[in-house]
mmCIF file of C-alpha atoms and ligand atoms in Angstrom:
data_model
loop_
_atom_site.group_PDB
_atom_site.id
_atom_site.type_symbol
_atom_site.label_atom_id
_atom_site.label_comp_id
_atom_site.label_asym_id
_atom_site.label_seq_id
_atom_site.Cartn_x
_atom_site.Cartn_y
_atom_site.Cartn_z
ATOM 1 C CA MET T 1 0.023 0.161 0.091
ATOM 2 C CA ARG T 2 1.185 3.406 -1.201
ATOM 3 C CA LEU T 3 0.710 5.542 2.125
ATOM 4 C CA GLN T 4 1.213 2.381 4.654
ATOM 5 C CA GLY T 5 2.502 3.990 8.097
ATOM 6 C CA LYS T 6 1.893 7.435 7.285
ATOM 7 C CA THR T 7 -0.577 9.889 9.211
ATOM 8 C CA ILE T 8 -2.206 12.509 6.988
ATOM 9 C CA LEU T 9 -4.549 15.261 7.842
ATOM 10 C CA ILE T 10 -6.902 16.603 5.235
ATOM 11 C CA THR T 11 -9.182 19.795 5.705
ATOM 12 C CA ALA T 12 -12.315 20.063 4.187
ATOM 13 C CA ALA T 13 -12.589 16.145 3.941
ATOM 14 C CA GLY T 14 -16.526 16.402 4.495
ATOM 15 C CA GLN T 15 -17.354 16.178 0.764
ATOM 16 C CA GLY T 16 -16.197 16.717 -2.698
ATOM 17 C CA ILE T 17 -12.337 16.384 -3.447
ATOM 18 C CA GLY T 18 -11.295 16.302 0.288
ATOM 19 C CA ARG T 19 -13.737 13.435 0.939
ATOM 20 C CA ALA T 20 -12.547 11.377 -2.022
ATOM 21 C CA SER T 21 -8.656 12.063 -1.025
ATOM 22 C CA ALA T 22 -9.545 10.680 2.439
ATOM 23 C CA LEU T 23 -10.962 7.714 1.358
ATOM 24 C CA ALA T 24 -8.443 7.059 -0.990
ATOM 25 C CA CYS T 25 -5.558 7.819 1.446
ATOM 26 C CA ALA T 26 -7.181 5.108 3.933
ATOM 27 C CA ARG T 27 -7.470 2.704 1.287
ATOM 28 C CA GLU T 28 -3.601 3.027 0.630
ATOM 29 C CA GLY T 29 -2.870 2.352 4.238
ATOM 30 C CA ALA T 30 -2.644 5.703 5.797
ATOM 31 C CA GLN T 31 -3.925 6.817 9.179
ATOM 32 C CA VAL T 32 -6.224 9.636 7.817
ATOM 33 C CA ILE T 33 -7.138 12.528 10.179
ATOM 34 C CA ALA T 34 -10.199 13.823 8.522
ATOM 35 C CA THR T 35 -11.357 17.458 9.421
ATOM 36 C CA ASP T 36 -14.034 19.898 7.989
ATOM 37 C CA LEU T 37 -16.224 22.437 9.308
ATOM 38 C CA ASN T 38 -19.407 20.059 8.829
ATOM 39 C CA PRO T 39 -19.712 17.218 11.957
ATOM 40 C CA ALA T 40 -22.518 15.865 9.924
ATOM 41 C CA LEU T 41 -20.631 15.330 6.535
ATOM 42 C CA LEU T 42 -17.537 14.170 8.686
ATOM 43 C CA ALA T 43 -20.177 11.468 10.570
ATOM 44 C CA ARG T 44 -21.027 10.158 7.285
ATOM 45 C CA LEU T 45 -17.415 9.856 6.069
ATOM 46 C CA ALA T 46 -16.361 7.982 9.160
ATOM 47 C CA GLN T 47 -19.286 5.300 8.149
ATOM 48 C CA ASP T 48 -18.121 5.032 4.760
ATOM 49 C CA GLY T 49 -14.126 4.545 5.355
ATOM 50 C CA ALA T 50 -11.921 2.259 7.449
ATOM 51 C CA GLY T 51 -8.753 3.904 9.003
ATOM 52 C CA LEU T 52 -10.368 7.310 9.462
ATOM 53 C CA THR T 53 -10.465 9.646 12.394
ATOM 54 C CA THR T 54 -12.578 12.748 12.375
ATOM 55 C CA HIS T 55 -12.321 15.876 13.817
ATOM 56 C CA VAL T 56 -14.490 19.353 13.353
ATOM 57 C CA LEU T 57 -11.867 21.556 12.288
ATOM 58 C CA ASP T 58 -12.865 25.406 10.904
ATOM 59 C CA VAL T 59 -9.430 26.312 9.490
ATOM 60 C CA ARG T 60 -10.286 30.206 9.800
ATOM 61 C CA ASP T 61 -10.343 29.665 13.525
ATOM 62 C CA SER T 62 -6.559 29.903 14.535
ATOM 63 C CA ALA T 63 -7.289 28.883 18.104
ATOM 64 C CA ALA T 64 -8.866 25.612 16.956
ATOM 65 C CA VAL T 65 -6.107 24.705 14.579
ATOM 66 C CA VAL T 66 -3.160 25.411 17.003
ATOM 67 C CA ALA T 67 -5.188 23.415 19.812
ATOM 68 C CA LEU T 68 -5.944 20.334 17.374
ATOM 69 C CA ALA T 69 -2.130 20.131 16.362
ATOM 70 C CA ALA T 70 -1.229 20.147 19.891
ATOM 71 C CA GLN T 71 -3.751 17.123 20.695
ATOM 72 C CA LEU T 72 -2.797 15.256 17.537
ATOM 73 C CA PRO T 73 0.330 12.820 16.608
ATOM 74 C CA ALA T 74 3.083 14.133 14.351
ATOM 75 C CA LEU T 75 2.089 14.080 10.596
ATOM 76 C CA ASP T 76 3.800 12.721 7.548
ATOM 77 C CA GLY T 77 1.354 14.523 5.045
ATOM 78 C CA LEU T 78 -1.087 17.223 5.050
ATOM 79 C CA PHE T 79 -3.503 17.875 2.410
ATOM 80 C CA ASN T 80 -4.979 21.601 2.700
ATOM 81 C CA CYS T 81 -7.967 21.164 0.875
ATOM 82 C CA ALA T 82 -10.123 23.857 2.148
ATOM 83 C CA GLY T 83 -11.414 26.677 -0.072
ATOM 84 C CA TYR T 84 -14.520 28.791 -1.509
ATOM 85 C CA VAL T 85 -15.409 29.926 -4.894
ATOM 86 C CA HIS T 86 -16.629 33.319 -5.045
ATOM 87 C CA ASN T 87 -18.532 34.338 -7.987
ATOM 88 C CA GLY T 88 -17.564 37.896 -9.537
ATOM 89 C CA SER T 89 -15.301 40.218 -11.004
ATOM 90 C CA VAL T 90 -13.670 42.797 -9.220
ATOM 91 C CA LEU T 91 -16.455 45.100 -9.287
ATOM 92 C CA GLU T 92 -18.750 42.350 -7.490
ATOM 93 C CA CYS T 93 -16.074 41.727 -4.885
ATOM 94 C CA ASP T 94 -16.138 44.213 -1.948
ATOM 95 C CA GLU T 95 -13.963 44.029 0.985
ATOM 96 C CA ALA T 96 -15.428 41.552 3.119
ATOM 97 C CA ALA T 97 -15.886 39.140 0.170
ATOM 98 C CA TRP T 98 -12.117 39.439 -0.544
ATOM 99 C CA ASP T 99 -11.280 39.020 3.306
ATOM 100 C CA PHE T 100 -13.493 36.132 3.278
ATOM 101 C CA SER T 101 -11.650 34.341 0.359
ATOM 102 C CA MET T 102 -8.349 35.152 1.278
ATOM 103 C CA ASP T 103 -8.722 33.938 4.816
ATOM 104 C CA LEU T 104 -10.134 30.916 3.925
ATOM 105 C CA ASN T 105 -8.514 29.694 0.752
ATOM 106 C CA VAL T 106 -4.816 31.353 1.739
ATOM 107 C CA LYS T 107 -4.772 31.989 5.470
ATOM 108 C CA GLY T 108 -6.793 28.873 6.105
ATOM 109 C CA ALA T 109 -3.612 26.914 4.646
ATOM 110 C CA TYR T 110 -1.046 29.033 6.169
ATOM 111 C CA ARG T 111 -2.459 28.474 9.701
ATOM 112 C CA VAL T 112 -2.652 24.562 9.157
ATOM 113 C CA ALA T 113 0.836 24.365 7.749
ATOM 114 C CA ARG T 114 2.208 26.612 10.451
ATOM 115 C CA ALA T 115 0.594 24.738 13.206
ATOM 116 C CA PHE T 116 1.669 21.170 12.072
ATOM 117 C CA LEU T 117 4.850 21.898 10.322
ATOM 118 C CA PRO T 118 6.833 21.691 13.560
ATOM 119 C CA GLY T 119 5.809 18.363 14.588
ATOM 120 C CA MET T 120 6.115 17.128 10.885
ATOM 121 C CA LEU T 121 9.859 18.263 10.899
ATOM 122 C CA ALA T 122 10.581 16.695 14.372
ATOM 123 C CA ARG T 123 8.982 13.305 13.359
ATOM 124 C CA MET T 124 11.064 13.422 10.015
ATOM 125 C CA GLU T 125 14.411 14.165 11.992
ATOM 126 C CA ARG T 126 13.619 11.569 14.671
ATOM 127 C CA ALA T 127 12.376 8.726 12.057
ATOM 128 C CA GLY T 128 14.511 9.663 9.016
ATOM 129 C CA THR T 129 11.457 9.838 6.983
ATOM 130 C CA SER T 130 10.181 12.364 4.570
ATOM 131 C CA GLY T 131 7.084 14.686 4.724
ATOM 132 C CA SER T 132 4.868 16.135 2.024
ATOM 133 C CA ILE T 133 2.291 19.151 2.153
ATOM 134 C CA VAL T 134 -0.336 19.393 -0.700
ATOM 135 C CA ASN T 135 -2.167 22.891 -0.914
ATOM 136 C CA MET T 136 -5.209 23.071 -3.116
ATOM 137 C CA ALA T 137 -5.048 25.859 -5.593
ATOM 138 C CA SER T 138 -6.711 25.742 -9.072
ATOM 139 C CA MET T 139 -6.059 26.048 -12.703
ATOM 140 C CA ALA T 140 -8.074 29.461 -12.166
ATOM 141 C CA SER T 141 -5.022 31.127 -10.567
ATOM 142 C CA SER T 142 -1.846 32.247 -11.621
ATOM 143 C CA ILE T 143 -1.963 29.520 -14.418
ATOM 144 C CA LYS T 144 -4.899 30.797 -16.083
ATOM 145 C CA GLY T 145 -7.743 33.619 -15.734
ATOM 146 C CA PHE T 146 -11.427 32.786 -15.943
ATOM 147 C CA PRO T 147 -14.361 35.137 -16.049
ATOM 148 C CA ASN T 148 -16.025 35.854 -12.620
ATOM 149 C CA ARG T 149 -13.104 34.423 -10.773
ATOM 150 C CA PHE T 150 -11.641 37.524 -9.514
ATOM 151 C CA VAL T 151 -10.703 36.868 -5.634
ATOM 152 C CA TYR T 152 -10.717 33.084 -6.404
ATOM 153 C CA GLY T 153 -7.899 33.438 -8.955
ATOM 154 C CA ALA T 154 -6.146 35.849 -6.658
ATOM 155 C CA SER T 155 -6.451 33.603 -3.717
ATOM 156 C CA LYS T 156 -5.449 30.491 -5.567
ATOM 157 C CA ALA T 157 -2.541 31.944 -6.997
ATOM 158 C CA ALA T 158 -1.175 33.249 -3.595
ATOM 159 C CA VAL T 159 -1.607 29.314 -2.595
ATOM 160 C CA ILE T 160 0.864 28.529 -5.495
ATOM 161 C CA GLY T 161 3.323 31.101 -4.351
ATOM 162 C CA MET T 162 2.926 30.036 -0.702
ATOM 163 C CA SER T 163 3.566 26.283 -1.775
ATOM 164 C CA LYS T 164 6.701 27.299 -3.794
ATOM 165 C CA ALA T 165 8.109 29.336 -0.907
ATOM 166 C CA ILE T 166 7.425 26.645 1.554
ATOM 167 C CA ALA T 167 9.211 24.163 -0.594
ATOM 168 C CA ALA T 168 12.324 26.337 -1.258
ATOM 169 C CA ASP T 169 12.327 26.898 2.692
ATOM 170 C CA PHE T 170 12.374 23.013 3.701
ATOM 171 C CA ALA T 171 13.499 21.347 0.525
ATOM 172 C CA ARG T 172 16.917 20.448 2.352
ATOM 173 C CA VAL T 173 15.345 18.742 5.332
ATOM 174 C CA GLY T 174 13.223 16.629 3.005
ATOM 175 C CA LEU T 175 9.901 18.470 3.357
ATOM 176 C CA ARG T 176 8.057 18.840 0.024
ATOM 177 C CA CYS T 177 5.027 21.102 -0.617
ATOM 178 C CA ASN T 178 3.173 21.435 -3.931
ATOM 179 C CA ALA T 179 0.102 23.145 -5.282
ATOM 180 C CA LEU T 180 -2.778 20.893 -7.090
ATOM 181 C CA CYS T 181 -4.360 22.747 -9.589
ATOM 182 C CA PRO T 182 -7.515 20.865 -10.527
ATOM 183 C CA GLY T 183 -9.820 21.787 -13.660
ATOM 184 C CA THR T 184 -13.378 21.777 -12.988
ATOM 185 C CA VAL T 185 -14.586 19.052 -10.893
ATOM 186 C CA ASP T 186 -18.094 17.671 -10.505
ATOM 187 C CA THR T 187 -18.682 18.167 -6.455
ATOM 188 C CA PRO T 188 -21.609 19.383 -4.378
ATOM 189 C CA SER T 189 -20.411 23.153 -4.563
ATOM 190 C CA LEU T 190 -19.977 23.221 -8.273
ATOM 191 C CA ARG T 191 -23.504 21.834 -8.497
ATOM 192 C CA GLU T 192 -24.509 24.657 -6.432
ATOM 193 C CA ARG T 193 -22.770 27.194 -8.705
ATOM 194 C CA ILE T 194 -24.623 25.624 -11.909
ATOM 195 C CA ALA T 195 -27.864 25.290 -10.025
ATOM 196 C CA GLY T 196 -27.398 29.440 -8.922
ATOM 197 C CA ALA T 197 -26.601 30.400 -12.845
ATOM 198 C CA ALA T 198 -29.489 32.119 -14.977
ATOM 199 C CA ASP T 199 -29.314 29.267 -17.098
ATOM 200 C CA PRO T 200 -28.273 26.190 -15.176
ATOM 201 C CA VAL T 201 -28.182 23.918 -18.379
ATOM 202 C CA GLN T 202 -26.276 26.240 -20.295
ATOM 203 C CA ALA T 203 -24.094 26.731 -17.377
ATOM 204 C CA GLU T 204 -23.047 23.168 -17.058
ATOM 205 C CA LYS T 205 -22.404 23.051 -20.979
ATOM 206 C CA ASP T 206 -19.858 25.864 -20.807
ATOM 207 C CA PHE T 207 -18.013 24.302 -17.690
ATOM 208 C CA ILE T 208 -17.826 21.211 -19.927
ATOM 209 C CA ALA T 209 -17.093 22.862 -23.078
ATOM 210 C CA ARG T 210 -13.870 24.640 -21.920
ATOM 211 C CA GLN T 211 -12.643 21.250 -20.889
ATOM 212 C CA PRO T 212 -10.887 19.615 -24.078
ATOM 213 C CA LEU T 213 -11.361 15.978 -22.799
ATOM 214 C CA GLY T 214 -15.175 16.703 -22.953
ATOM 215 C CA ARG T 215 -16.457 16.291 -19.550
ATOM 216 C CA LEU T 216 -16.420 17.399 -15.922
ATOM 217 C CA ALA T 217 -13.493 15.751 -13.589
ATOM 218 C CA THR T 218 -14.863 13.593 -11.176
ATOM 219 C CA VAL T 219 -13.515 13.694 -7.509
ATOM 220 C CA ASP T 220 -11.904 10.222 -8.415
ATOM 221 C CA ASP T 221 -10.009 11.705 -11.487
ATOM 222 C CA ILE T 222 -8.322 13.917 -8.763
ATOM 223 C CA ALA T 223 -7.840 11.919 -5.478
ATOM 224 C CA PRO T 224 -5.094 9.461 -7.240
ATOM 225 C CA GLN T 225 -3.014 12.873 -7.840
ATOM 226 C CA VAL T 226 -3.418 13.657 -4.121
ATOM 227 C CA VAL T 227 -2.092 10.144 -3.014
ATOM 228 C CA TYR T 228 0.727 10.455 -5.518
ATOM 229 C CA LEU T 229 1.877 13.544 -4.010
ATOM 230 C CA LEU T 230 1.469 12.821 -0.649
ATOM 231 C CA SER T 231 3.330 9.123 -1.055
ATOM 232 C CA ASP T 232 7.261 8.523 -1.555
ATOM 233 C CA GLU T 233 6.504 8.001 -5.184
ATOM 234 C CA SER T 234 6.664 11.812 -5.946
ATOM 235 C CA CYS T 235 9.967 11.975 -3.753
ATOM 236 C CA PHE T 236 11.297 14.270 -6.390
ATOM 237 C CA VAL T 237 8.798 16.441 -6.889
ATOM 238 C CA THR T 238 8.486 19.862 -5.059
ATOM 239 C CA GLY T 239 7.590 23.368 -5.491
ATOM 240 C CA GLN T 240 5.214 22.531 -8.586
ATOM 241 C CA ALA T 241 1.796 23.740 -9.598
ATOM 242 C CA VAL T 242 0.455 20.224 -10.496
ATOM 243 C CA LEU T 243 -2.198 20.687 -12.980
ATOM 244 C CA VAL T 244 -5.071 17.692 -13.582
ATOM 245 C CA ASP T 245 -7.270 20.133 -15.855
ATOM 246 C CA GLY T 246 -8.831 17.890 -18.684
ATOM 247 C CA GLY T 247 -6.571 19.935 -21.070
ATOM 248 C CA VAL T 248 -7.719 23.314 -20.285
ATOM 249 C CA THR T 249 -4.204 24.803 -20.740
ATOM 250 C CA ILE T 250 -2.985 22.618 -23.376
HETATM 251 P P1 NAD D 1 -17.140 21.618 -1.858
HETATM 252 O O1 NAD D 1 -16.809 22.988 -2.016
HETATM 253 O O2 NAD D 1 -18.214 21.034 -2.507
HETATM 254 O O3 NAD D 1 -16.824 21.430 -0.267
HETATM 255 C C1 NAD D 1 -16.054 21.913 0.622
HETATM 256 C C2 NAD D 1 -15.718 21.510 1.822
HETATM 257 O O4 NAD D 1 -15.431 22.497 2.588
HETATM 258 C C3 NAD D 1 -17.191 21.025 2.886
HETATM 259 O O5 NAD D 1 -17.189 19.915 3.309
HETATM 260 C C4 NAD D 1 -17.140 22.328 3.746
HETATM 261 O O6 NAD D 1 -17.908 21.927 4.932
HETATM 262 C C5 NAD D 1 -15.817 22.577 3.736
HETATM 263 N N1 NAD D 1 -15.262 23.755 4.402
HETATM 264 C C6 NAD D 1 -16.005 24.992 4.399
HETATM 265 N N2 NAD D 1 -15.623 26.037 4.959
HETATM 266 C C7 NAD D 1 -14.609 25.386 5.816
HETATM 267 C C8 NAD D 1 -13.923 25.997 6.958
HETATM 268 N N3 NAD D 1 -13.627 27.042 7.209
HETATM 269 N N4 NAD D 1 -13.029 25.043 7.419
HETATM 270 C C9 NAD D 1 -13.001 23.442 7.076
HETATM 271 N N5 NAD D 1 -13.815 23.157 6.226
HETATM 272 C C10 NAD D 1 -14.587 24.003 5.581
HETATM 273 O O7 NAD D 1 -15.645 20.709 -2.338
HETATM 274 P P2 NAD D 1 -14.789 20.877 -3.412
HETATM 275 O O8 NAD D 1 -15.586 21.604 -4.753
HETATM 276 O O9 NAD D 1 -14.263 19.843 -3.582
HETATM 277 O O10 NAD D 1 -13.601 21.792 -3.385
HETATM 278 C C11 NAD D 1 -12.409 21.584 -2.480
HETATM 279 C C12 NAD D 1 -11.385 22.628 -2.771
HETATM 280 O O11 NAD D 1 -10.993 22.175 -4.150
HETATM 281 C C13 NAD D 1 -11.481 23.855 -2.699
HETATM 282 O O12 NAD D 1 -10.148 24.370 -2.195
HETATM 283 C C14 NAD D 1 -11.766 24.387 -4.012
HETATM 284 O O13 NAD D 1 -11.388 25.798 -4.293
HETATM 285 C C15 NAD D 1 -10.730 23.484 -4.950
HETATM 286 N N6 NAD D 1 -11.072 23.343 -6.325
HETATM 287 C C16 NAD D 1 -12.438 22.852 -6.697
HETATM 288 C C17 NAD D 1 -12.628 22.719 -7.974
HETATM 289 C C18 NAD D 1 -13.935 22.558 -8.598
HETATM 290 O O14 NAD D 1 -14.627 22.572 -9.504
HETATM 291 N N7 NAD D 1 -14.853 21.751 -7.519
HETATM 292 C C19 NAD D 1 -11.472 23.160 -8.767
HETATM 293 C C20 NAD D 1 -10.514 23.376 -8.273
HETATM 294 C C21 NAD D 1 -10.174 23.589 -7.102
#
């Protein structure tokens, strides 16, 4: 099993890509600590996967993040998946919307990395192992601009920059950090965005049309990349913005 012996924490594991990644990591032998804001989603996840423990965690709550890091065993891997898609251009993004997206998408990943990294580094030194952080970015970022993804793109570009900086600072001690950049993935929040469009049928067609492979990604198209980046198979991959985008950026 590709993650045997590894302890991995995942944020926003209640649904979508985080949930599929938690289940995939558990199937590969990891001790998965699945966290989310929503306890009901975590309860469902705990029923569906063996090898999982769950903790409610709001990545916007600094005190809760620090308290959880003090309570849990040291990690080998961390997948910062939590994020929110704000819909709109700069003109629809007031300061509250800007602050919310930056706080959740960027500062959330910073908070969790900063709280758990000392334990990860100590464990790596003690056990002679390596560590891996995967931060959820998007192809809508510094990779490519999309309409109505103003603060989303800005926040995910920051995630890529942050991931490269962590990679540069800790490469010498064997800690890797990469940013994952999916295309459009069929998840509960995407379904909400489609349902909220003026013409939902056309909105779904438009999402599909921009992906040359001709369909939305499923969460199971993305989870294997998370497993790979958290496993030792990717031991020479660090500081990368890893695209799984159905060919959008060909
Ligand atoms: P989703 O949006 O359907 O679910 C998000 C999950 O995050 C929920 O379980 C929710 O309870 C949890 N959450 C919300 N706020 C939280 C907080 N403050 N702390 C902890 N958990 C919180 O899931 P998704 O669409 O798979 O998106 C997951 C990540 O993938 C996000 O960062 C998103 O930006 C990114 N992403 C998604 C797509 C896509 O098309 N779906 C594409 C590229 C990147």
